[in-house]
Phi, psi and omega in degrees: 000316187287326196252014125328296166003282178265352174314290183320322173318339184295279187326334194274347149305295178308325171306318198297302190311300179328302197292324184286316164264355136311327152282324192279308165310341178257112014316306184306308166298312180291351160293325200288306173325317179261348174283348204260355187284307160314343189245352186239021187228283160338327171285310200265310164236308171317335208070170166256116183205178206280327185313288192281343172264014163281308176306317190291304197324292181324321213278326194289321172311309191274356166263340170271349166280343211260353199240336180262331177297310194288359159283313194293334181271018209257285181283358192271309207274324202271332167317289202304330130342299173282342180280321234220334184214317176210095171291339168298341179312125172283108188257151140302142219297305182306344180252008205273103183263120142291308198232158140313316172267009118341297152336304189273022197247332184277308177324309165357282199291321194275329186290297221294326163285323175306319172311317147336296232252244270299303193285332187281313180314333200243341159302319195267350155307331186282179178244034195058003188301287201307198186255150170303303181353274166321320184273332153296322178271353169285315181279321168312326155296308171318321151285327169338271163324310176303274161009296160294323156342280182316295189320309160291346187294323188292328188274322179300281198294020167265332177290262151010283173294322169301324181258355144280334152288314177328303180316332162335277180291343171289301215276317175297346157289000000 
């Protein structure tokens, strides 16, 4: 009975895989709406003054933030896909998934630029009310933490590759 079960669950990986690209296509088409609205809007109405193209600057950001969610359910369906169901999918190198937790790590990596675009967006919004201060060093942690991320992704997959060849070479003797 349990192992029906779980045998069956396997559809709900497909599901997921469904749902997650069906989202990254209706974010991705609906980005397309909004660059043409923002941009016939740009046009159309605003003018050119230094106010509306801070707005357009804003609108355009937050459409490349709204374009990177629909890459993360983008790489989420083709991870979970590769994982979960047909490991022969032919990924690109950067997406060469094993484990899960490879997934989260690349998944990470696309929220955390998107959290970039976030930070860029509210910079260029701002209106001088806050403190520089503040808003400099909110921005200097944020690279920071990105930073440190890649740096261990690196030292790990660096790691990793030194001990799958020792290992190589151990088995090859």
């Amino acid at each position: 009975m349990l192992k029906r079960v779980l045998i069956n669950s396997y559809y709900l990986i497909i599901l997921a895989v469904i749902i997650s690209l069906v989202s990254a296509i209706a974010l991705i088409i609906g980005s397309v709406f909004i660059a043409t609205n923002v941009i016939l809007t740009m046009f159309l109405e605003r003018g050119f003054t230094i106010q509306a193209s801070k707005a357009v600057s804003i609108e355009f950001i937050e459409l490349i933030d709204f374009l990177f969610l629909g890459i993360v359910f983008y790489i989420f369906a083709l991870g979970i896909y590769h994982l979960f169901i047909d490991s022969t999918l032919r990924l690109p190198q950067w997406l060469k998934v094993e484990d899960f937790g490879e997934l989260k790590v690349i998944l990470a990596s696309v929220i955390m630029v998107m959290l970039i675009i976030n930070f860029a967006g509210a910079v260029v919004a701002w209106d001088g009310q806050a403190g520089i201060l503040q808003l400099g060093l909110s921005i200097a942690l944020v690279i920071a933490a990105i930073a440190l991320v890649f740096f261990v992704r690196k030292i790990s997959h660096f790691s990793s590759a030194a001990s799958f060849n020792s290992n190589q070479e151990k088995t090859s003797d």
